[in-house]
Tab-separated table of C-alpha atoms in Angstrom:
chain	number	residue	atom	x	y	z
W	1	UNK	CA	0.803	-15.409	-32.760
W	2	UNK	CA	4.225	-17.054	-32.802
W	3	UNK	CA	4.116	-17.438	-29.024
W	4	UNK	CA	0.713	-19.115	-29.248
W	5	UNK	CA	2.035	-21.451	-31.942
W	6	UNK	CA	4.934	-22.459	-29.702
W	7	UNK	CA	2.533	-22.999	-26.806
W	8	UNK	CA	0.303	-25.143	-29.021
W	9	UNK	CA	3.281	-27.319	-29.965
W	10	UNK	CA	4.023	-27.698	-26.256
W	11	UNK	CA	0.381	-28.646	-25.734
W	12	UNK	CA	0.768	-31.349	-28.364
W	13	UNK	CA	3.896	-32.566	-26.563
W	14	UNK	CA	1.934	-32.924	-23.329
W	15	UNK	CA	-0.355	-35.340	-25.190
W	16	UNK	CA	2.560	-37.731	-25.584
W	17	UNK	CA	3.442	-37.418	-21.887
W	18	UNK	CA	-0.018	-38.434	-20.699
W	19	UNK	CA	-0.887	-40.948	-23.421
W	20	UNK	CA	0.766	-43.845	-21.595
W	21	UNK	CA	-0.950	-43.048	-18.298
W	22	UNK	CA	-4.530	-42.601	-19.452
W	23	UNK	CA	-5.766	-44.730	-16.531
W	24	UNK	CA	-4.776	-41.881	-14.218
W	25	UNK	CA	-6.819	-39.502	-16.377
W	26	UNK	CA	-9.987	-41.490	-15.669
W	27	UNK	CA	-9.189	-41.701	-11.975
W	28	UNK	CA	-8.706	-37.928	-11.882
W	29	UNK	CA	-12.005	-37.461	-13.701
W	30	UNK	CA	-13.829	-39.396	-10.983
W	31	UNK	CA	-12.025	-37.331	-8.339
W	32	UNK	CA	-13.268	-34.129	-9.993
W	33	UNK	CA	-16.826	-35.453	-10.077
W	34	UNK	CA	-16.524	-36.484	-6.442
W	35	UNK	CA	-15.498	-32.992	-5.373
W	36	UNK	CA	-18.284	-31.451	-7.467
W	37	UNK	CA	-20.807	-33.827	-5.942
W	38	UNK	CA	-19.722	-32.820	-2.458
W	39	UNK	CA	-20.123	-29.155	-3.404
W	40	UNK	CA	-23.413	-29.749	-5.270
W	41	UNK	CA	-21.862	-28.577	-8.550
W	42	UNK	CA	-22.294	-31.796	-10.523
W	43	UNK	CA	-24.899	-30.555	-13.038
W	44	UNK	CA	-22.982	-31.459	-16.203
W	45	UNK	CA	-25.008	-34.553	-17.094
W	46	UNK	CA	-28.358	-32.760	-17.170
W	47	UNK	CA	-27.022	-29.898	-19.295
W	48	UNK	CA	-25.255	-32.325	-21.620
W	49	UNK	CA	-28.378	-34.434	-22.199
W	50	UNK	CA	-30.525	-31.351	-22.773
W	51	UNK	CA	-28.114	-30.005	-25.410
W	52	UNK	CA	-27.490	-33.317	-27.161
W	53	UNK	CA	-31.198	-34.124	-27.426
W	54	UNK	CA	-31.883	-31.048	-29.581
W	55	UNK	CA	-30.060	-31.213	-32.950
W	56	UNK	CA	-30.067	-27.434	-33.441
W	57	UNK	CA	-28.386	-26.900	-30.071
W	58	UNK	CA	-26.070	-29.874	-30.471
W	59	UNK	CA	-24.798	-28.832	-33.892
W	60	UNK	CA	-24.509	-25.142	-32.986
W	61	UNK	CA	-22.536	-25.862	-29.827
W	62	UNK	CA	-20.380	-28.419	-31.625
W	63	UNK	CA	-19.410	-25.793	-34.190
W	64	UNK	CA	-18.802	-23.282	-31.413
W	65	UNK	CA	-16.538	-25.695	-29.538
W	66	UNK	CA	-14.588	-26.672	-32.644
W	67	UNK	CA	-14.195	-23.137	-34.035
W	68	UNK	CA	-14.534	-20.102	-31.776
W	69	UNK	CA	-11.634	-20.989	-29.480
W	70	UNK	CA	-9.228	-20.823	-32.430
W	71	UNK	CA	-10.764	-17.822	-34.221
W	72	UNK	CA	-11.885	-15.282	-31.628
W	73	UNK	CA	-8.684	-15.352	-29.554
W	74	UNK	CA	-6.298	-14.469	-32.442
W	75	UNK	CA	-8.764	-11.829	-33.654
W	76	UNK	CA	-8.783	-10.167	-30.222
W	77	UNK	CA	-4.969	-10.352	-30.058
W	78	UNK	CA	-4.612	-8.639	-33.432
W	79	UNK	CA	-7.284	-6.067	-32.512
W	80	UNK	CA	-5.409	-5.167	-29.325
W	81	UNK	CA	-2.094	-4.931	-31.168
W	82	UNK	CA	-3.595	-2.729	-33.881
W	83	UNK	CA	-6.072	-0.551	-31.965
W	84	UNK	CA	-4.850	-0.610	-28.350
W	85	UNK	CA	-1.079	-1.180	-28.445
W	86	UNK	CA	-0.568	0.247	-24.940
W	87	UNK	CA	-2.708	-2.605	-23.565
W	88	UNK	CA	-1.380	-5.309	-25.873
W	89	UNK	CA	1.845	-6.346	-24.123
W	90	UNK	CA	0.288	-7.078	-20.736
W	91	UNK	CA	-2.738	-8.772	-22.322
W	92	UNK	CA	-0.470	-10.991	-24.422
W	93	UNK	CA	1.675	-11.914	-21.426
W	94	UNK	CA	-1.445	-12.731	-19.418
W	95	UNK	CA	-2.697	-15.074	-22.129
W	96	UNK	CA	0.630	-16.847	-22.600
W	97	UNK	CA	1.242	-17.212	-18.853
W	98	UNK	CA	-2.259	-18.600	-18.313
W	99	UNK	CA	-1.826	-21.044	-21.172
W	100	UNK	CA	1.498	-22.263	-19.797
W	101	UNK	CA	-0.173	-22.776	-16.422
W	102	UNK	CA	-2.820	-24.779	-18.244
W	103	UNK	CA	-0.124	-26.981	-19.759
W	104	UNK	CA	1.243	-27.630	-16.280
W	105	UNK	CA	-2.237	-28.662	-15.209
W	106	UNK	CA	-2.624	-31.003	-18.187
W	107	UNK	CA	0.660	-32.746	-17.417
W	108	UNK	CA	0.298	-32.964	-13.618
W	109	UNK	CA	-3.439	-33.652	-13.502
W	110	UNK	CA	-4.488	-35.367	-16.765
W	111	UNK	CA	-8.258	-35.622	-16.702
W	112	UNK	CA	-10.615	-37.517	-18.988
W	113	UNK	CA	-13.488	-35.262	-20.117
W	114	UNK	CA	-17.097	-36.112	-19.227
W	115	UNK	CA	-17.805	-37.393	-22.750
W	116	UNK	CA	-15.499	-40.348	-22.038
W	117	UNK	CA	-17.440	-41.404	-18.939
W	118	UNK	CA	-20.615	-43.530	-18.730
W	119	UNK	CA	-23.831	-41.538	-18.622
W	120	UNK	CA	-22.629	-38.666	-20.819
W	121	UNK	CA	-23.230	-38.024	-24.523
W	122	UNK	CA	-20.288	-37.068	-26.728
W	123	UNK	CA	-22.105	-34.291	-28.571
W	124	UNK	CA	-19.439	-33.667	-31.192
W	125	UNK	CA	-19.217	-37.373	-31.966
W	126	UNK	CA	-23.018	-37.628	-32.184
W	127	UNK	CA	-23.180	-34.815	-34.733
W	128	UNK	CA	-19.806	-35.341	-36.417
W	129	UNK	CA	-21.414	-35.812	-39.830
W	130	UNK	CA	-22.556	-32.193	-39.655
W	131	UNK	CA	-19.026	-30.812	-39.434
W	132	UNK	CA	-15.376	-31.389	-40.248
W	133	UNK	CA	-14.494	-32.919	-36.880
W	134	UNK	CA	-14.254	-36.598	-36.113
W	135	UNK	CA	-15.378	-38.546	-33.079
W	136	UNK	CA	-12.118	-37.559	-31.324
W	137	UNK	CA	-12.794	-34.227	-29.628
W	138	UNK	CA	-12.748	-31.345	-32.131
W	139	UNK	CA	-9.882	-32.643	-34.266
W	140	UNK	CA	-10.445	-32.753	-38.037
W	141	UNK	CA	-11.343	-36.162	-39.418
W	142	UNK	CA	-8.312	-38.420	-39.535
W	143	UNK	CA	-6.314	-36.259	-37.100
W	144	UNK	CA	-7.792	-37.436	-33.823
W	145	UNK	CA	-4.430	-38.833	-32.739
W	146	UNK	CA	-2.939	-35.325	-32.762
W	147	UNK	CA	-5.151	-33.942	-30.029
W	148	UNK	CA	-4.734	-34.260	-26.274
W	149	UNK	CA	-8.021	-35.809	-25.201
W	150	UNK	CA	-7.081	-35.704	-21.508
W	151	UNK	CA	-6.645	-31.922	-21.330
W	152	UNK	CA	-9.851	-31.212	-19.440
W	153	UNK	CA	-8.422	-29.525	-16.325
W	154	UNK	CA	-8.265	-26.535	-16.555
W	155	UNK	CA	-10.569	-25.516	-19.404
W	156	UNK	CA	-8.597	-23.196	-21.639
W	157	UNK	CA	-11.715	-22.817	-23.772
W	158	UNK	CA	-13.318	-21.004	-20.843
W	159	UNK	CA	-10.071	-19.310	-19.783
W	160	UNK	CA	-9.342	-17.917	-23.236
W	161	UNK	CA	-12.981	-16.855	-23.656
W	162	UNK	CA	-12.855	-14.996	-20.339
W	163	UNK	CA	-9.620	-13.317	-21.449
W	164	UNK	CA	-11.246	-12.257	-24.744
W	165	UNK	CA	-14.337	-10.903	-23.015
W	166	UNK	CA	-12.254	-9.034	-20.442
W	167	UNK	CA	-9.979	-7.426	-23.018
W	168	UNK	CA	-12.782	-6.339	-25.332
W	169	UNK	CA	-15.011	-5.038	-22.542
W	170	UNK	CA	-12.249	-2.898	-21.003
W	171	UNK	CA	-10.994	-1.504	-24.301
W	172	UNK	CA	-14.161	-0.514	-26.129
W	173	UNK	CA	-16.784	2.149	-25.572
W	174	UNK	CA	-19.351	0.477	-27.833
W	175	UNK	CA	-22.221	-0.876	-25.789
W	176	UNK	CA	-22.988	-3.752	-28.162
W	177	UNK	CA	-19.380	-4.950	-28.108
W	178	UNK	CA	-19.355	-4.836	-24.330
W	179	UNK	CA	-22.536	-6.886	-24.154
W	180	UNK	CA	-21.073	-9.447	-26.572
W	181	UNK	CA	-17.813	-9.469	-24.604
W	182	UNK	CA	-19.645	-10.361	-21.394
W	183	UNK	CA	-21.883	-12.908	-23.132
W	184	UNK	CA	-19.045	-14.709	-24.938
W	185	UNK	CA	-17.409	-16.496	-21.946
W	186	UNK	CA	-20.848	-17.344	-20.548
W	187	UNK	CA	-21.778	-18.926	-23.874
W	188	UNK	CA	-18.486	-20.855	-24.060
W	189	UNK	CA	-19.074	-22.146	-20.536
W	190	UNK	CA	-22.457	-23.485	-21.688
W	191	UNK	CA	-20.778	-24.975	-24.771
W	192	UNK	CA	-18.020	-26.882	-22.975
W	193	UNK	CA	-20.435	-28.304	-20.404
W	194	UNK	CA	-23.223	-28.958	-22.890
W	195	UNK	CA	-20.940	-30.891	-25.239
W	196	UNK	CA	-19.474	-32.877	-22.292
W	197	UNK	CA	-15.952	-31.705	-23.000
W	198	UNK	CA	-15.371	-30.115	-19.592
W	199	UNK	CA	-16.586	-30.224	-16.035
W	200	UNK	CA	-17.836	-27.171	-14.183
W	201	UNK	CA	-14.700	-27.424	-12.045
W	202	UNK	CA	-12.595	-27.207	-15.229
W	203	UNK	CA	-14.276	-23.913	-16.097
W	204	UNK	CA	-13.553	-22.513	-12.632
W	205	UNK	CA	-9.917	-23.598	-12.994
W	206	UNK	CA	-9.805	-21.946	-16.431
W	207	UNK	CA	-10.849	-18.642	-14.867
W	208	UNK	CA	-8.268	-19.127	-12.121
W	209	UNK	CA	-5.337	-19.499	-14.526
W	210	UNK	CA	-6.371	-16.270	-16.267
W	211	UNK	CA	-6.408	-14.428	-12.925
W	212	UNK	CA	-3.005	-15.868	-12.006
W	213	UNK	CA	-1.684	-15.074	-15.484
W	214	UNK	CA	-2.821	-11.464	-15.076
W	215	UNK	CA	-0.996	-11.294	-11.755
W	216	UNK	CA	2.193	-12.650	-13.328
W	217	UNK	CA	1.908	-10.188	-16.218
W	218	UNK	CA	1.516	-7.292	-13.796
W	219	UNK	CA	4.528	-8.447	-11.777
W	220	UNK	CA	6.575	-8.734	-14.976
W	221	UNK	CA	5.642	-5.171	-15.925
W	222	UNK	CA	6.640	-3.837	-12.513
W	223	UNK	CA	10.011	-5.590	-12.676
W	224	UNK	CA	10.608	-4.226	-16.168
W	225	UNK	CA	9.704	-0.686	-15.104
W	226	UNK	CA	12.020	-0.825	-12.099
W	227	UNK	CA	14.832	-1.801	-14.446
W	228	UNK	CA	14.350	1.271	-16.636
W	229	UNK	CA	15.807	4.690	-16.017
W	230	UNK	CA	13.202	7.334	-15.052
W	231	UNK	CA	13.610	9.054	-18.441
W	232	UNK	CA	12.453	5.923	-20.277
W	233	UNK	CA	9.478	5.062	-18.120
W	234	UNK	CA	6.035	5.313	-19.683
W	235	UNK	CA	3.711	7.583	-17.637
W	236	UNK	CA	1.037	5.704	-15.711
W	237	UNK	CA	-1.685	7.568	-17.621
W	238	UNK	CA	-0.440	6.019	-20.889
């Protein structure tokens, strides 16, 4: 939890780095849409309009975007630490490494989200009177200036959701939990696109940083094990 807090403070610092160059963020957004258009992946606008036109969907997904990212991830971390401690260290390292990679992406490739572009509906802003958030992303009212609104690429909402689903699915034998674990990142993908907070390409990049983070965590474990004497090594079956 402390590591995530430090990473969040770094995330807030990135906001100050990109604030002065927000013109680049809009240029990068159009580049992302251009690549998606070439690959026939530019379906965000249709999904966004469909979600925003139905109040029940718009409000539900707004709450999901503003809440689940910050609740489910710590819950899964604590659950791993408490119930599956032998899996916790690598899972934690994966999450932190992926998040740091995300911060690199935010600073090197600041990207304005779809909701800031013409033709999209800012779903959270449209339904802000239904929740605690303001018209500035998912920040609480009056705190919009504390959020990095150009942190679209990669989507850590999708990346963290995929990490949560992966960790729960591989560490539980309960069928219902496994179904929910698989459904959760799919739902978050629909949420981030439907609320016009991320592009489909952002979601793909969010999955990529989790995969790379897992690779870095595995490499870290192997280096640590090579540094131990044989007597102190944990058996592979553990």
